[in-house]
Coordinates of C-alpha atoms in Angstrom, one line a residue:
M1 CA -17.8 36.5 -3.5
F2 CA -14.8 34.0 -2.8
S3 CA -14.5 35.2 0.6
F4 CA -13.9 31.7 2.1
I5 CA -15.1 31.8 5.5
R6 CA -12.6 30.2 8.0
F7 CA -12.1 26.3 8.1
N8 CA -9.8 25.2 11.4
F9 CA -12.8 23.9 13.4
I10 CA -13.6 21.3 10.5
L11 CA -9.8 21.0 9.2
S12 CA -7.8 21.2 12.0
G13 CA -6.9 17.3 12.5
V14 CA -5.8 16.9 9.1
L15 CA -2.6 18.9 9.7
F16 CA -1.1 15.8 10.4
L17 CA -1.9 14.4 6.7
L18 CA 0.2 17.6 5.4
T19 CA 3.2 17.6 7.7
A20 CA 5.4 16.5 4.8
C21 CA 5.1 19.0 2.7
G22 CA 8.0 20.6 2.9
G23 CA 9.6 18.7 5.0
G24 CA 9.6 22.1 7.6
G25 CA 11.8 23.7 5.1
G26 CA 9.0 26.3 3.6
G27 CA 6.4 29.1 4.1
G28 CA 3.1 29.8 5.0
M29 CA 0.9 32.7 3.3
T30 CA 0.4 34.4 6.7
M31 CA 4.1 34.7 8.0
R32 CA 5.0 37.2 10.0
P33 CA 8.7 38.1 10.5
G34 CA 9.8 39.3 14.3
E35 CA 6.8 38.1 15.8
S36 CA 8.1 34.8 18.2
Q37 CA 4.6 33.9 20.5
P38 CA 2.2 31.2 18.6
P39 CA -1.3 31.9 18.3
P40 CA -3.9 30.2 20.9
P41 CA -4.6 26.5 20.1
A42 CA -7.1 25.9 17.6
T43 CA -10.4 24.9 18.9
N44 CA -13.3 22.8 17.5
T45 CA -16.2 25.9 17.3
Q46 CA -18.7 23.7 14.8
T47 CA -22.1 23.3 15.6
A48 CA -24.4 21.3 13.1
F49 CA -28.0 23.0 14.0
D50 CA -30.6 21.4 11.3
E51 CA -28.0 20.7 8.5
A52 CA -27.5 17.1 7.3
G53 CA -24.9 14.5 7.9
T54 CA -22.7 13.4 11.4
R55 CA -20.0 15.4 12.1
P56 CA -16.1 14.4 10.8
T57 CA -13.3 13.6 12.8
F58 CA -9.7 12.8 11.6
S59 CA -7.1 10.5 13.3
V60 CA -5.2 9.6 9.7
G61 CA -1.4 9.9 10.4
S62 CA -0.3 9.9 6.7
S63 CA 1.3 12.4 4.9
I64 CA 1.3 14.5 1.7
R65 CA 3.9 14.1 -1.0
D66 CA 6.9 16.5 -1.1
T67 CA 5.9 17.3 -4.8
L68 CA 2.6 18.0 -5.8
Q69 CA 1.8 17.9 -9.5
Q70 CA -0.4 19.9 -11.7
S71 CA -3.0 19.1 -14.1
R72 CA -4.8 20.7 -17.1
P73 CA -8.5 21.7 -16.4
A74 CA -11.3 19.8 -16.9
F75 CA -13.8 22.5 -19.1
G76 CA -17.5 23.2 -18.6
S77 CA -16.9 22.9 -15.4
V78 CA -13.5 24.2 -14.9
G79 CA -11.4 22.2 -12.7
M80 CA -8.3 22.1 -11.3
N81 CA -6.2 20.0 -8.7
L82 CA -3.1 19.4 -7.3
Y83 CA -2.5 16.4 -5.9
S84 CA 0.1 13.5 -5.1
P85 CA 0.8 10.4 -7.0
G86 CA -1.4 8.3 -4.8
M87 CA -4.1 9.9 -7.0
A88 CA -5.1 10.6 -10.2
P89 CA -5.5 14.6 -11.6
V90 CA -9.1 15.2 -12.4
Q91 CA -10.9 14.6 -15.7
S92 CA -14.5 16.5 -15.1
L93 CA -16.9 17.7 -12.5
E94 CA -20.7 18.6 -12.1
T95 CA -22.7 20.5 -9.7
T96 CA -26.0 20.4 -8.9
L97 CA -28.3 22.7 -7.4
S98 CA -32.9 21.8 -6.6
T99 CA -35.2 24.3 -7.7
A100 CA -36.1 24.4 -3.9
L101 CA -32.5 25.5 -3.4
D102 CA -32.7 22.6 -0.8
R103 CA -30.0 20.3 -2.0
F104 CA -26.5 21.1 -4.1
T105 CA -24.1 18.4 -5.2
L106 CA -20.4 18.2 -6.3
S107 CA -19.6 15.5 -8.2
V108 CA -15.8 15.0 -9.2
E109 CA -14.4 12.1 -11.8
R110 CA -10.4 11.4 -11.8
Q111 CA -8.6 10.2 -15.0
D112 CA -8.4 6.7 -13.1
G113 CA -12.4 6.5 -12.5
T114 CA -12.1 7.2 -9.1
G115 CA -13.6 10.2 -7.3
F116 CA -16.1 11.3 -4.9
T117 CA -19.4 12.9 -4.7
L118 CA -20.7 15.2 -1.9
D119 CA -24.2 15.6 -1.4
T120 CA -25.5 18.4 1.0
N121 CA -28.5 16.0 2.0
R122 CA -26.4 13.1 2.9
H123 CA -23.6 14.2 4.2
Y124 CA -22.5 16.7 7.2
T125 CA -22.9 20.4 6.0
E126 CA -23.1 23.6 7.5
V127 CA -24.0 27.0 5.8
T128 CA -21.7 29.6 7.5
E129 CA -23.3 33.2 5.3
D130 CA -25.8 33.9 3.1
S131 CA -27.4 36.8 1.2
S132 CA -30.0 37.2 4.0
T133 CA -27.1 39.2 6.0
T134 CA -24.4 39.3 3.5
T135 CA -24.9 41.2 -0.2
N136 CA -22.9 39.4 -3.0
P137 CA -20.1 41.9 -4.0
V138 CA -20.1 41.0 -7.2
T139 CA -23.4 40.1 -8.9
N140 CA -26.0 41.4 -6.2
R141 CA -27.6 37.8 -6.6
P142 CA -28.3 35.6 -3.8
F143 CA -25.8 33.1 -2.5
A144 CA -25.2 30.9 0.5
Q145 CA -21.9 29.2 1.4
G146 CA -20.2 27.2 3.9
Y147 CA -18.7 23.1 3.9
I148 CA -19.6 19.7 3.2
S149 CA -17.8 16.7 4.1
D150 CA -17.8 13.2 4.1
V151 CA -14.9 11.7 6.2
S152 CA -13.7 8.7 8.0
R153 CA -11.3 7.4 9.9
T154 CA -9.3 6.4 6.8
R155 CA -10.2 8.4 4.1
G156 CA -12.7 12.0 3.5
A157 CA -13.7 14.6 1.4
V158 CA -14.3 18.1 2.7
A159 CA -15.4 21.0 -0.1
G160 CA -15.8 24.6 0.6
V161 CA -19.0 26.0 -1.4
L162 CA -20.4 29.5 -2.7
V163 CA -23.5 29.0 -4.6
E164 CA -25.4 32.1 -6.2
W165 CA -28.7 32.5 -8.1
A166 CA -30.7 34.6 -10.3
N167 CA -33.7 35.9 -8.4
A168 CA -35.6 34.9 -11.5
D169 CA -34.8 31.4 -12.1
V170 CA -32.9 29.9 -9.3
T171 CA -31.8 27.3 -12.4
D172 CA -29.4 30.3 -13.7
Y173 CA -26.5 29.5 -10.8
L174 CA -23.0 29.7 -10.2
A175 CA -21.4 27.2 -7.7
G176 CA -17.6 27.7 -6.9
G177 CA -15.3 26.8 -4.0
Y178 CA -12.6 24.1 -3.2
W179 CA -11.8 20.2 -2.0
L180 CA -9.8 18.4 -0.2
T181 CA -9.3 14.3 0.1
F182 CA -7.4 12.2 1.2
D183 CA -7.0 8.0 1.4
S184 CA -4.7 6.6 4.0
S185 CA -4.5 3.3 2.2
T186 CA -2.7 4.9 -0.9
Q187 CA -1.1 7.7 0.9
G188 CA -3.0 9.8 -1.7
V189 CA -3.9 13.5 -1.3
D190 CA -5.5 16.2 -3.5
M191 CA -6.6 19.8 -3.3
G192 CA -8.7 20.8 -5.8
A193 CA -10.9 24.2 -6.9
F194 CA -14.0 24.4 -9.4
I195 CA -16.1 26.6 -11.3
D196 CA -19.5 25.6 -12.8
G197 CA -22.5 26.7 -13.6
T198 CA -25.3 27.3 -16.5
D199 CA -23.3 30.2 -18.2
Y200 CA -20.3 28.0 -18.5
P201 CA -21.3 25.0 -20.5
T202 CA -18.8 22.6 -21.7
P203 CA -16.9 24.4 -25.2
R204 CA -18.7 21.8 -27.5
E205 CA -22.2 23.0 -26.4
A206 CA -21.0 26.4 -25.6
S207 CA -22.7 29.2 -28.2
Y208 CA -20.2 32.3 -28.1
S209 CA -20.1 35.2 -29.9
L210 CA -17.4 36.6 -28.8
P211 CA -16.8 40.7 -29.2
V212 CA -14.4 41.6 -32.5
T213 CA -13.1 44.3 -30.6
G214 CA -12.3 46.7 -27.8
P215 CA -11.6 45.7 -24.2
A216 CA -13.8 44.4 -20.8
T217 CA -12.8 44.4 -17.2
Y218 CA -13.7 42.0 -15.1
N219 CA -13.7 42.7 -11.0
G220 CA -14.6 40.1 -8.8
R221 CA -13.2 38.0 -5.8
A222 CA -11.1 35.0 -5.6
G223 CA -10.0 32.3 -3.0
G224 CA -8.7 28.8 -2.1
L225 CA -6.9 26.7 0.0
Y226 CA -3.5 26.4 0.7
V227 CA -0.9 24.8 2.8
A228 CA 2.6 26.0 3.8
S229 CA 6.1 24.7 5.4
T230 CA 7.9 27.5 7.0
G231 CA 11.2 28.7 6.6
S232 CA 13.5 31.3 8.8
D233 CA 11.4 34.5 7.4
A234 CA 8.6 33.2 8.9
E235 CA 7.0 33.4 12.2
L236 CA 7.2 29.7 13.6
P237 CA 10.1 28.3 11.1
G238 CA 9.4 24.7 10.9
S239 CA 5.5 24.7 11.3
T240 CA 3.2 23.4 8.8
E241 CA 0.0 25.4 7.7
I242 CA -3.1 24.6 6.1
G243 CA -5.6 27.3 5.2
E244 CA -7.8 29.7 3.1
Y245 CA -7.3 32.8 1.2
S246 CA -9.5 35.0 -0.7
G247 CA -8.6 38.4 -2.0
R248 CA -9.9 40.8 -5.4
A249 CA -9.9 39.4 -8.8
T250 CA -9.2 41.7 -11.6
L251 CA -9.5 40.6 -15.4
T252 CA -8.6 42.5 -18.2
A253 CA -9.8 41.0 -21.9
D254 CA -8.8 42.6 -25.4
F255 CA -11.2 41.4 -27.7
G256 CA -9.1 42.9 -30.3
T257 CA -5.8 41.1 -30.3
M258 CA -8.2 38.0 -28.2
R259 CA -6.1 38.0 -25.3
I260 CA -6.9 38.0 -21.3
G261 CA -4.9 38.4 -18.3
G262 CA -4.9 39.8 -14.3
H263 CA -4.2 39.6 -10.7
V264 CA -5.2 38.5 -7.3
D265 CA -4.2 40.9 -4.8
R266 CA -5.8 42.4 -1.4
V267 CA -4.6 38.7 -0.3
Y268 CA -6.2 37.7 3.1
A269 CA -4.8 34.3 4.9
G270 CA -5.1 32.1 7.4
G271 CA -8.2 30.5 9.3
G272 CA -6.7 27.3 9.5
A273 CA -4.7 25.8 11.8
I274 CA -0.8 25.8 12.4
I275 CA 1.1 22.5 13.7
L276 CA 4.3 22.6 15.2
S277 CA 7.6 20.4 14.4
D278 CA 6.2 18.7 17.6
G279 CA 2.9 18.5 17.1
T280 CA 1.7 21.0 19.0
Q281 CA -1.2 22.6 16.9
Y282 CA -2.7 26.2 17.1
A283 CA -5.2 28.5 15.1
A284 CA -4.0 30.1 12.3
T285 CA -5.5 34.2 12.6
V286 CA -6.4 35.7 9.0
E287 CA -4.0 37.8 8.4
P288 CA -3.0 40.1 5.6
S289 CA -0.4 39.5 2.9
D290 CA 1.1 41.9 0.0
I291 CA 1.1 38.9 -1.9
E292 CA 0.0 38.9 -5.3
M293 CA -1.0 36.5 -7.5
I294 CA -0.2 37.2 -11.7
F295 CA -2.0 36.1 -14.3
Q296 CA 0.3 36.6 -17.8
P297 CA -1.7 37.5 -20.7
V298 CA -3.1 34.3 -22.7
P299 CA -5.3 33.9 -25.8
I300 CA -8.9 33.6 -25.8
N301 CA -9.9 30.8 -27.6
Q302 CA -12.8 31.1 -30.0
N303 CA -14.6 28.8 -27.3
G304 CA -14.3 31.3 -24.7
T305 CA -11.7 29.5 -23.2
F306 CA -8.5 30.4 -21.6
F307 CA -5.3 28.8 -20.1
G308 CA -1.6 29.1 -19.3
D309 CA 0.9 27.8 -17.0
N310 CA 2.2 31.4 -16.5
V311 CA 1.4 32.5 -13.1
T312 CA 3.9 34.1 -10.9
F313 CA 3.7 35.8 -7.6
T314 CA 5.1 39.0 -6.2
S315 CA 5.4 40.5 -2.8
Q316 CA 7.6 43.5 -1.3
E317 CA 7.3 41.9 2.4
Y318 CA 9.0 38.5 1.2
N319 CA 11.9 37.7 -1.1
I320 CA 10.0 35.2 -3.5
T321 CA 12.9 33.2 -5.3
N322 CA 11.0 31.2 -7.3
S323 CA 7.2 31.2 -8.1
S324 CA 5.1 29.3 -10.7
G325 CA 1.2 28.1 -11.4
S326 CA -1.2 27.5 -14.0
W327 CA -4.9 29.1 -14.5
A328 CA -7.6 28.4 -16.6
G329 CA -10.8 29.9 -17.2
Q330 CA -13.6 30.0 -19.5
F331 CA -16.4 33.3 -20.4
S332 CA -19.7 33.6 -19.6
T333 CA -21.9 32.8 -22.7
V334 CA -24.5 35.2 -21.5
E335 CA -23.8 39.0 -23.0
D336 CA -24.4 42.6 -20.8
T337 CA -26.3 45.2 -22.1
R338 CA -22.8 46.1 -24.1
G339 CA -22.7 43.2 -25.9
N340 CA -19.1 41.8 -23.7
P341 CA -19.9 38.4 -22.0
R342 CA -21.0 39.5 -18.4
A343 CA -18.5 37.4 -16.5
A344 CA -15.7 34.9 -16.6
A345 CA -14.4 32.6 -13.8
G346 CA -11.8 30.3 -13.4
T347 CA -9.4 28.1 -11.4
N348 CA -5.7 28.5 -10.5
T349 CA -3.0 26.9 -9.0
G350 CA 0.5 28.2 -7.7
Y351 CA 3.8 27.4 -6.0
L352 CA 6.3 29.6 -3.9
E353 CA 9.2 29.9 -2.1
T354 CA 11.1 32.8 -0.1
A355 CA 15.4 33.0 0.2
G356 CA 14.2 31.9 4.1
G357 CA 13.1 28.7 2.8
S358 CA 9.6 28.9 3.2
R359 CA 7.4 27.2 0.9
A360 CA 3.3 27.0 -0.5
V361 CA 1.2 25.6 -2.4
L362 CA -2.3 26.7 -3.3
T363 CA -5.4 26.0 -5.4
G364 CA -8.1 28.5 -6.1
A365 CA -11.4 29.6 -7.8
F366 CA -11.7 33.3 -9.4
Y367 CA -14.6 34.9 -11.0
G368 CA -15.0 38.6 -11.6
A369 CA -18.1 40.6 -13.7
T370 CA -18.6 43.6 -15.7
E371 CA -20.3 46.6 -13.9
R372 CA -23.2 46.0 -16.5
F373 CA -24.0 42.0 -15.5
E374 CA -27.3 42.1 -15.7

């Protein structure tokens, strides 16, 4: 599901915000040892066709903080973000989808009362893929994905979004994706991810009848946004990269022990931009990686939520010396034909560094369904 589209055309200039991340010391998720030639320069291929808004431009010179902090999720809309000290963590988020399927909104509120709203009727929007040409691989429901952005010369918000809905009732929908915001006046930057939909109400409003025994497997997709700085084990040491990742998500729940764990593998990363230490900018090609994100088992709460500060990363190709992260999620309140929750969805953050001095931070969303989703 979350096979996010490439976005070098919309976020290439935002790298000037991010060059302090890792200080040229860390590592991208599209690192390729032994390759010395840079990819071709980034080009802007965005077209607006009949979508709303004005094409965004970036000319901001602030930078991301070296240390991004992790925030707890905002359940029922499950949201999580990495943020610099110039911004507060997320408190809540909300999405809406009109019954005519002609308007989608994403609203995020931070703990200090600040936030943003992205609206397809008011802001620059580009739909890049929909179910008229591609089948949703997780639920087979109709879907659309693309970008929404509201950007000025000093601040802005950009989101990559996928929305799916039921054929019989478009109010039965799921929306997921990520956002990136910046504010040059405070040098604040944050990266966030979200999952929201009618299957995932706030825990106090949820009506669960979780099974008392037995396993359930949820297969699906994961994806999001990453920022990396490359070390000696990378193709272009000393560069900064921002891009998207996508992969296969597998979650396994044991309702007898009330625990759930999982992983994201078959990861592809890139599609954004690379900035060298001299300021030269290039397109980041999408490449496979053997980096795997592990969600260590955590308890399932009676309200259908789960959370853990126990995300780790593994790789045979790169010597990962340190990794950490958080993940959180929620079960669908709708049962499949076997009586299990028909889906599970959530968000994650992560950090990794390698022996060669490469570092990366990421945030994203994941979603999986049972074989008997509907």
